[in-house]
mmCIF file of N, CA and C in Angstrom:
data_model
loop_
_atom_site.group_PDB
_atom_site.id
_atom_site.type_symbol
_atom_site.label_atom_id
_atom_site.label_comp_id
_atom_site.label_asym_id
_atom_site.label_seq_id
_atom_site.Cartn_x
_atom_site.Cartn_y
_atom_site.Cartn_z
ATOM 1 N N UNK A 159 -7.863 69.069 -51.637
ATOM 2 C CA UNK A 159 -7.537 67.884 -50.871
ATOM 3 C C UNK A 159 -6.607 68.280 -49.736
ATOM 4 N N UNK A 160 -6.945 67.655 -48.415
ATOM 5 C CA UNK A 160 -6.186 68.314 -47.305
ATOM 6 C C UNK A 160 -4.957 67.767 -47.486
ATOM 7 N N UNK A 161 -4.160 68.107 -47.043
ATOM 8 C CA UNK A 161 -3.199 67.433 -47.035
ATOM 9 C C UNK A 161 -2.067 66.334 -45.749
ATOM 10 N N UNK A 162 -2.273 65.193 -45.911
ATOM 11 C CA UNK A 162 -1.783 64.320 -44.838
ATOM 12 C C UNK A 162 -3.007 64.082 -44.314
ATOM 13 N N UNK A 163 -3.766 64.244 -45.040
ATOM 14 C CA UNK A 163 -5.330 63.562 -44.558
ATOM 15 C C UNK A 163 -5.276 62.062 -44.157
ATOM 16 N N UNK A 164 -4.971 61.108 -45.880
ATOM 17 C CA UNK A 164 -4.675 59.805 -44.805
ATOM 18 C C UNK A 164 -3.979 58.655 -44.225
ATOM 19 N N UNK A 165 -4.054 59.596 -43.294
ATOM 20 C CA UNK A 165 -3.069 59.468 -41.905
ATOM 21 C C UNK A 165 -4.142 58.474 -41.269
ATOM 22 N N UNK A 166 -4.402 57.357 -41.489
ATOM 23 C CA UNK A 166 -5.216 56.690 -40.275
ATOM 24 C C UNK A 166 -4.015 55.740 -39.699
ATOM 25 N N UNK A 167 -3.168 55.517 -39.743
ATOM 26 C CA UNK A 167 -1.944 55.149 -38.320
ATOM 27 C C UNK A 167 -1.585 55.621 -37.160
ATOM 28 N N UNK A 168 -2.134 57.027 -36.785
ATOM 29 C CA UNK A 168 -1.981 57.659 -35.936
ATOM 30 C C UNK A 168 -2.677 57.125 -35.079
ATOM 31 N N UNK A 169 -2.583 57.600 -33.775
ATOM 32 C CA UNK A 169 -3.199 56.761 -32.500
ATOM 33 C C UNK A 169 -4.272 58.566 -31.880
ATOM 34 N N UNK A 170 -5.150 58.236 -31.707
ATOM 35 C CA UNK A 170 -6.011 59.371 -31.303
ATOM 36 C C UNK A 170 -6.360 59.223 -29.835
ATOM 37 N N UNK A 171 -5.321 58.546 -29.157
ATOM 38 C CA UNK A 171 -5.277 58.676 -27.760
ATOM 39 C C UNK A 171 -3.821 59.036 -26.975
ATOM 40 N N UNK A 172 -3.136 59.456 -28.257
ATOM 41 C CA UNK A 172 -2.043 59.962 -27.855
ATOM 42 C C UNK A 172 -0.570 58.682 -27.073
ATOM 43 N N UNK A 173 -1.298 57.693 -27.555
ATOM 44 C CA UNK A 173 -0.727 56.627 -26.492
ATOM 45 C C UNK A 173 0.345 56.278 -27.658
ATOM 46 N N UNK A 174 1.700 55.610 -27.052
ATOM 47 C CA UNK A 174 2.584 55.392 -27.912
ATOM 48 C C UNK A 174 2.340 53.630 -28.482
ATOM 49 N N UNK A 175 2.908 53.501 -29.975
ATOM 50 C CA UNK A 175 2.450 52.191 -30.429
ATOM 51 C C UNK A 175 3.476 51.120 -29.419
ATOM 52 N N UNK A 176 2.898 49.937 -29.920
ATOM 53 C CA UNK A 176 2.966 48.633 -29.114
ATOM 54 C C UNK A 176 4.655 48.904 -29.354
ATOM 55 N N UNK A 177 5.265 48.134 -28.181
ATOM 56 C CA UNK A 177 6.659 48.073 -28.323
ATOM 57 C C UNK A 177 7.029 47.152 -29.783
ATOM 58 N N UNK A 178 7.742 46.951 -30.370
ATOM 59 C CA UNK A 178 7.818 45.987 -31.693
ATOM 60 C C UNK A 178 8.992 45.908 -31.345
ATOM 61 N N UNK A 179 9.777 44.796 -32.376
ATOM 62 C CA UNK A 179 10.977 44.181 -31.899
ATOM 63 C C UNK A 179 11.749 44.935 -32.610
ATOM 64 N N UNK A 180 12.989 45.079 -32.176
ATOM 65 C CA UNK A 180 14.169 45.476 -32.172
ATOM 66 C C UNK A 180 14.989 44.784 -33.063
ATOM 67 N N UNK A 181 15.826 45.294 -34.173
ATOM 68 C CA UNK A 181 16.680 44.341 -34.759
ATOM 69 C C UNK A 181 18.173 45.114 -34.608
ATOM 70 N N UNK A 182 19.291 44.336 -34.366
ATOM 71 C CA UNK A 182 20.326 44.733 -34.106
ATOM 72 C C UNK A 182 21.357 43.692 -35.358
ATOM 73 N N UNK A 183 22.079 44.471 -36.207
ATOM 74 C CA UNK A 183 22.404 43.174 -37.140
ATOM 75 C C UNK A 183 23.785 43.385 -37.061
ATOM 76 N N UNK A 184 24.456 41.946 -37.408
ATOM 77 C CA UNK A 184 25.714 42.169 -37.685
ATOM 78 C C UNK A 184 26.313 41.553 -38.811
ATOM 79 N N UNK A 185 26.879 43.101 -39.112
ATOM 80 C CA UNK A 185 27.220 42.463 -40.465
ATOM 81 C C UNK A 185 29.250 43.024 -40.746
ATOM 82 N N UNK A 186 29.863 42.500 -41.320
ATOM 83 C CA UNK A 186 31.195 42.519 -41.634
ATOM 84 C C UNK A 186 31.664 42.903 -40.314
ATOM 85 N N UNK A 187 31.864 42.176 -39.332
ATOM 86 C CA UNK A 187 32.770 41.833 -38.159
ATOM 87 C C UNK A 187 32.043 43.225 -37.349
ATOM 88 N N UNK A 188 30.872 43.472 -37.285
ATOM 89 C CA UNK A 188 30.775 44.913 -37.149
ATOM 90 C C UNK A 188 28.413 44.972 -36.824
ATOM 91 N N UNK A 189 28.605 45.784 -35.496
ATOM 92 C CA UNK A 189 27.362 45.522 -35.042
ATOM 93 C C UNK A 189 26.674 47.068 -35.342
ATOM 94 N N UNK A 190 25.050 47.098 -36.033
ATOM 95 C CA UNK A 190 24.499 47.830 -36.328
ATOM 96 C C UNK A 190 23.278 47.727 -35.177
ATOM 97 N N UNK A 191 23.135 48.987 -34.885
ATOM 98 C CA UNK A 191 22.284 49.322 -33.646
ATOM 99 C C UNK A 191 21.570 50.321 -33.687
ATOM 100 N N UNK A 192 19.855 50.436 -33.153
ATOM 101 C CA UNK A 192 19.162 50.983 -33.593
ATOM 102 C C UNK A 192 19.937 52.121 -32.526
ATOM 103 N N UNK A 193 19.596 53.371 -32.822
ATOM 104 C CA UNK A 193 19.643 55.007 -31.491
ATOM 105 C C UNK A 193 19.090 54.594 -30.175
ATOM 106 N N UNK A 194 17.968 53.932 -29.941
ATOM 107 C CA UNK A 194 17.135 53.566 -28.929
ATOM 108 C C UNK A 194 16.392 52.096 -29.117
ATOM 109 N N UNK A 195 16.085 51.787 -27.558
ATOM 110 C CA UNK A 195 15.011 50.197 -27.307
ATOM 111 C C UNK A 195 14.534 50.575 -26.077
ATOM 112 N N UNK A 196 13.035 50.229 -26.507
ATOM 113 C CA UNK A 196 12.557 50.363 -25.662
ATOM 114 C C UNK A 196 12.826 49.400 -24.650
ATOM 115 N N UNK A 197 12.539 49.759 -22.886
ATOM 116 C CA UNK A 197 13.180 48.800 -21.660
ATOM 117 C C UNK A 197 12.176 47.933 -21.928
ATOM 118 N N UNK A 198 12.546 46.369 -22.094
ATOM 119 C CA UNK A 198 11.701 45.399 -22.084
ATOM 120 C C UNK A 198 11.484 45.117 -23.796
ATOM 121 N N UNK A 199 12.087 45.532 -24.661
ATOM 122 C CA UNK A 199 11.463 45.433 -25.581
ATOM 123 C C UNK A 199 12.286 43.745 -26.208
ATOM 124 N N UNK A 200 11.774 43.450 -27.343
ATOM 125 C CA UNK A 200 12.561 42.126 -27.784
ATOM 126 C C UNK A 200 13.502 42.569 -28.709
ATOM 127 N N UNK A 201 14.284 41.815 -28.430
ATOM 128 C CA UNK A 201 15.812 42.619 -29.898
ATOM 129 C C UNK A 201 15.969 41.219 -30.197
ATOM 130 N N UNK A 202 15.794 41.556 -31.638
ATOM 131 C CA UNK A 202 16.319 40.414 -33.057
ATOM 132 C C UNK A 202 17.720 40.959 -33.070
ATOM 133 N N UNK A 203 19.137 39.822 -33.037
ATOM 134 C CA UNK A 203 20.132 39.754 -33.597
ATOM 135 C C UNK A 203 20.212 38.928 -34.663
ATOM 136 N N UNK A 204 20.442 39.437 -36.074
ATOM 137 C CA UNK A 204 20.711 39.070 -37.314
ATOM 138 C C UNK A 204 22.392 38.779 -37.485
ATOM 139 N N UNK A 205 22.882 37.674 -37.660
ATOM 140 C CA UNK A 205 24.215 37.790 -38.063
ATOM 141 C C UNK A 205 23.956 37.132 -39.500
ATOM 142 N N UNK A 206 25.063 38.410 -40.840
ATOM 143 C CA UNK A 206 25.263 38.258 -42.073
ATOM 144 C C UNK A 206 26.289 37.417 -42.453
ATOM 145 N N UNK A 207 27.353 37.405 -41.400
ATOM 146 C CA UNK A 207 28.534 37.008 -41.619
ATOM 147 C C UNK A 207 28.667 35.703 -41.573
ATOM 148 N N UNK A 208 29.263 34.753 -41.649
ATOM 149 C CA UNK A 208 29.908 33.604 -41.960
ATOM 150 C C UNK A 208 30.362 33.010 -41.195
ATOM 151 N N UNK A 209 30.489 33.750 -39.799
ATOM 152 C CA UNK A 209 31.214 32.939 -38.326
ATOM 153 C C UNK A 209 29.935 33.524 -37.321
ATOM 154 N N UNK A 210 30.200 32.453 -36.084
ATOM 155 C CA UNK A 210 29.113 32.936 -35.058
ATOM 156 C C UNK A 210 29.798 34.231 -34.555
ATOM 157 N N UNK A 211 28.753 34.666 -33.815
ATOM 158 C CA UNK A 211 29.087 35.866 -32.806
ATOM 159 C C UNK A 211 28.100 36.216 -31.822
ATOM 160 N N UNK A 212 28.331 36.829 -30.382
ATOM 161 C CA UNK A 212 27.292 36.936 -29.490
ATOM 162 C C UNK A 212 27.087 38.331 -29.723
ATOM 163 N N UNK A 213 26.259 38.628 -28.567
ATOM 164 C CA UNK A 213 25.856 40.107 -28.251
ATOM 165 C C UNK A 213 25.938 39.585 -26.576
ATOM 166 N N UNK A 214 27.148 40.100 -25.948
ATOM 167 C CA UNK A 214 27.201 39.987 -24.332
ATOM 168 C C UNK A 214 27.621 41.500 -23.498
ATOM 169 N N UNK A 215 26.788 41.346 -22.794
ATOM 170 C CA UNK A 215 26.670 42.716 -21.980
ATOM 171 C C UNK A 215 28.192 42.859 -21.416
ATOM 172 N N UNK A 216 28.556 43.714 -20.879
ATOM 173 C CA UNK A 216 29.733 44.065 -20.379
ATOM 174 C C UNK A 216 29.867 43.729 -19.001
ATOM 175 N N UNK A 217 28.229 44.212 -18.009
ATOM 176 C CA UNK A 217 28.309 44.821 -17.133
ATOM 177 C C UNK A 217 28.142 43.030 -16.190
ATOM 178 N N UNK A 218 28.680 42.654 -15.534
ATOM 179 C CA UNK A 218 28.409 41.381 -14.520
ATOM 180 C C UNK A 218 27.121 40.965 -14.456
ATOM 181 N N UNK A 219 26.480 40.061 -14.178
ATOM 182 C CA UNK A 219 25.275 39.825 -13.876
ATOM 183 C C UNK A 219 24.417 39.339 -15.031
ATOM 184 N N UNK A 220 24.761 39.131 -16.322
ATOM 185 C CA UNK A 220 24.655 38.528 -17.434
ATOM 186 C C UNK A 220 23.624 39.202 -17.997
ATOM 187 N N UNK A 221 23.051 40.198 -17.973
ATOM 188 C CA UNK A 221 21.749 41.246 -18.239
ATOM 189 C C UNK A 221 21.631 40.634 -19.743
ATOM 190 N N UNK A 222 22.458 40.491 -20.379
ATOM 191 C CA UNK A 222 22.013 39.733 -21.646
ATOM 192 C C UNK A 222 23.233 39.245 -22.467
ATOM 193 N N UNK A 223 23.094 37.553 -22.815
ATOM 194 C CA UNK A 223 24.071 36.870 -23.884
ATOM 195 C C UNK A 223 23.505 35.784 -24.863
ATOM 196 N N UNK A 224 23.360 36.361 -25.650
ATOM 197 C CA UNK A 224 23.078 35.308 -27.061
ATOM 198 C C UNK A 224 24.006 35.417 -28.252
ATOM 199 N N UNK A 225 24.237 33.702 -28.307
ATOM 200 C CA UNK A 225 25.244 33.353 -29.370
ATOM 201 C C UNK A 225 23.909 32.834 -30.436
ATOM 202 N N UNK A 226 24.706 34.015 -31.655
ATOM 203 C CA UNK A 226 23.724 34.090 -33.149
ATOM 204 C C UNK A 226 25.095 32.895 -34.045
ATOM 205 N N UNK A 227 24.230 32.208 -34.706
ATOM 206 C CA UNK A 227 24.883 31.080 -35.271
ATOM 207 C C UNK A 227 25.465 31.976 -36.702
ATOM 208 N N UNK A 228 26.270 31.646 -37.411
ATOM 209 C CA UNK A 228 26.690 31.640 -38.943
ATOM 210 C C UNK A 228 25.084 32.303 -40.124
ATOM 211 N N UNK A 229 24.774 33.340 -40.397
ATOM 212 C CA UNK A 229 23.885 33.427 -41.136
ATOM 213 C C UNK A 229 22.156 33.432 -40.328
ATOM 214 N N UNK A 230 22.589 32.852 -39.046
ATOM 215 C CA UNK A 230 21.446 33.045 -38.437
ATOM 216 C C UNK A 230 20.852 34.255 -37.741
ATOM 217 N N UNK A 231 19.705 33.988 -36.500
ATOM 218 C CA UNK A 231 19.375 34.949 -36.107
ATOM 219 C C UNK A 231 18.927 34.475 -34.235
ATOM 220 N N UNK A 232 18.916 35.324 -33.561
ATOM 221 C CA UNK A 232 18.651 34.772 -32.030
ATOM 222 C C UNK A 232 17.684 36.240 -31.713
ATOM 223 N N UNK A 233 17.201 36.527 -30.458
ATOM 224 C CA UNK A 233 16.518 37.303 -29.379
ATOM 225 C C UNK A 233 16.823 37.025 -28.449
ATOM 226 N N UNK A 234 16.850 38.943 -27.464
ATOM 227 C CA UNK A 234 17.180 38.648 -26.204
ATOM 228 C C UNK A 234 16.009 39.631 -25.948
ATOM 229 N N UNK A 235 15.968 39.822 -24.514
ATOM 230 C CA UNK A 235 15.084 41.017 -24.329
ATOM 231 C C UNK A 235 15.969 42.233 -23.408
ATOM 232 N N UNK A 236 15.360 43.470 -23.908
ATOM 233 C CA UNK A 236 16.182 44.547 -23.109
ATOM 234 C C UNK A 236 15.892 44.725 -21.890
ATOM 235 N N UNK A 237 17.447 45.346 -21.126
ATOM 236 C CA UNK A 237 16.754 45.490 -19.952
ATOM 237 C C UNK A 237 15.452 45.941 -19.730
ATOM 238 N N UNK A 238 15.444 46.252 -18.458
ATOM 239 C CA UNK A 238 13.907 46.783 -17.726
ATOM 240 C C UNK A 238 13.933 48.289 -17.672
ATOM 241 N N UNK A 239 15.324 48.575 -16.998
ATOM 242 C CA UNK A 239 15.437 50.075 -16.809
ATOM 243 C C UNK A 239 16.212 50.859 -17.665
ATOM 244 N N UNK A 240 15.625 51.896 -17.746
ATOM 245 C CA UNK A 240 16.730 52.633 -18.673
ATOM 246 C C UNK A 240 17.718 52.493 -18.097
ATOM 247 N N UNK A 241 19.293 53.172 -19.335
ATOM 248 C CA UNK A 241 20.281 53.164 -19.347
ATOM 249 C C UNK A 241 21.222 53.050 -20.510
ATOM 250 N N UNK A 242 22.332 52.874 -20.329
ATOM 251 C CA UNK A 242 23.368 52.691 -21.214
ATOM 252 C C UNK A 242 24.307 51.702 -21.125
ATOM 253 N N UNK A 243 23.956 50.532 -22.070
ATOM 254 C CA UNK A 243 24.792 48.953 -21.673
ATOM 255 C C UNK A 243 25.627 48.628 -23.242
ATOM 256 N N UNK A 244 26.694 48.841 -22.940
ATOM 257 C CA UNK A 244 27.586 48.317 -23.204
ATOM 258 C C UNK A 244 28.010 46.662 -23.534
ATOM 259 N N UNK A 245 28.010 46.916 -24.492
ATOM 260 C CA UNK A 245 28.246 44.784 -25.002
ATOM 261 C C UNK A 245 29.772 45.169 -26.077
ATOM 262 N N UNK A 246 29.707 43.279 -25.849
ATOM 263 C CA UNK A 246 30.850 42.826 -26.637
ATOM 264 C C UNK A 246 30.286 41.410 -27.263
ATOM 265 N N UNK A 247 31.172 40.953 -28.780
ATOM 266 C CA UNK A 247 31.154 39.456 -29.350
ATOM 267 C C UNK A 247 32.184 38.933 -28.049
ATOM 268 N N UNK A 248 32.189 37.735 -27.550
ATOM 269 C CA UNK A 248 33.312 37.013 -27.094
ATOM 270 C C UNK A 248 34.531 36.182 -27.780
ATOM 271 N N UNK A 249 33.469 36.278 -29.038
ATOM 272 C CA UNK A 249 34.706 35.495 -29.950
ATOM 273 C C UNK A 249 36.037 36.329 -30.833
ATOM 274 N N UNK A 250 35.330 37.921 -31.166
ATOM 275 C CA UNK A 250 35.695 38.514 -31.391
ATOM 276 C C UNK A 250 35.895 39.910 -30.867
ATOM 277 N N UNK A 251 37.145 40.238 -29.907
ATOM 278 C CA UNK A 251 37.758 41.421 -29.399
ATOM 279 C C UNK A 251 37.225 42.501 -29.572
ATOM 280 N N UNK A 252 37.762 42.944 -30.934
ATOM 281 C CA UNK A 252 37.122 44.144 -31.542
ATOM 282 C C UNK A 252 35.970 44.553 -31.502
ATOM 283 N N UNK A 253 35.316 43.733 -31.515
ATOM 284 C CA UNK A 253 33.763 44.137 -32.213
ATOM 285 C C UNK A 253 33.025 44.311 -30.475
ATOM 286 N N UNK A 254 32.514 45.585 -30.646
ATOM 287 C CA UNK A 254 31.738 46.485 -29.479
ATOM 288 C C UNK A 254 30.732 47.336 -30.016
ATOM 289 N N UNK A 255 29.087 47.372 -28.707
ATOM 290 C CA UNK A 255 28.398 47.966 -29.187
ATOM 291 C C UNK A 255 27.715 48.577 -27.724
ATOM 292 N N UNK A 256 27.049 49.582 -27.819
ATOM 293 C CA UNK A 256 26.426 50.110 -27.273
ATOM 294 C C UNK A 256 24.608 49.993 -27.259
ATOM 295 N N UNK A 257 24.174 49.821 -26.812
ATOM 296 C CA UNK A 257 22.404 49.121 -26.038
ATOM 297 C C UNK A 257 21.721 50.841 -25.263
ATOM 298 N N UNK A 258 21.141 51.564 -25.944
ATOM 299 C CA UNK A 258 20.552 52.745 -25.071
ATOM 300 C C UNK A 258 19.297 52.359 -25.008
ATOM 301 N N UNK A 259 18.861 51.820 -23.555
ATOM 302 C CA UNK A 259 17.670 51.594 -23.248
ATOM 303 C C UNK A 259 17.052 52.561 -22.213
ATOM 304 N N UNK A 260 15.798 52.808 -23.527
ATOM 305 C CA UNK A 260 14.557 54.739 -22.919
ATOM 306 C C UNK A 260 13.553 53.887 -22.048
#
């Protein structure tokens, strides 16, 4: 038996799979973030915690702000271009995350 034979998920045109959404969660005052998003892709914010909190870009121009309710969940979409964006909660100081969009 070959081995890793079946493999039928693979794409035999070499093309990369559909963008899929992004989940970014927050949980204990504290934001979990995938390594990479794709530009344009959709990001799920999950909040675990018990109080609201946003996900707001740093940079002027509002590139992205959604307030996730108590236990709930919201979407934003990533930028367009790559880069490296920087966010903050507004409600809460501390809590900072980093957005690397390939």
């Amino acid at each position: 038996m070959a081995t890793g034979s079946p493999d039928s998920t693979a794409s035999a045109g070499g093309t990369s799979s559909p963008v899929e959404a992004v989940v970014i969660t927050v949980k204990d005052f504290a934001y979990q973030v995938p390594t990479t998003v794709a530009a344009g892709a959709t990001v799920m914010v999950t909040n675990t915690d018990r109080v609201a909190h946003t996900v707001t870009a740093d940079t002027s121009g509002s590139l992205f702000d959604v307030n996730i309710d108590a236990g709930g969940s919201a979407s934003f979409t990533a930028p367009t271009q790559p880069g490296t964006y920087e966010f903050h909660c507004v409600y809460h100081g501390n809590m900072h995350g980093t957005l690397v969009v390939s």
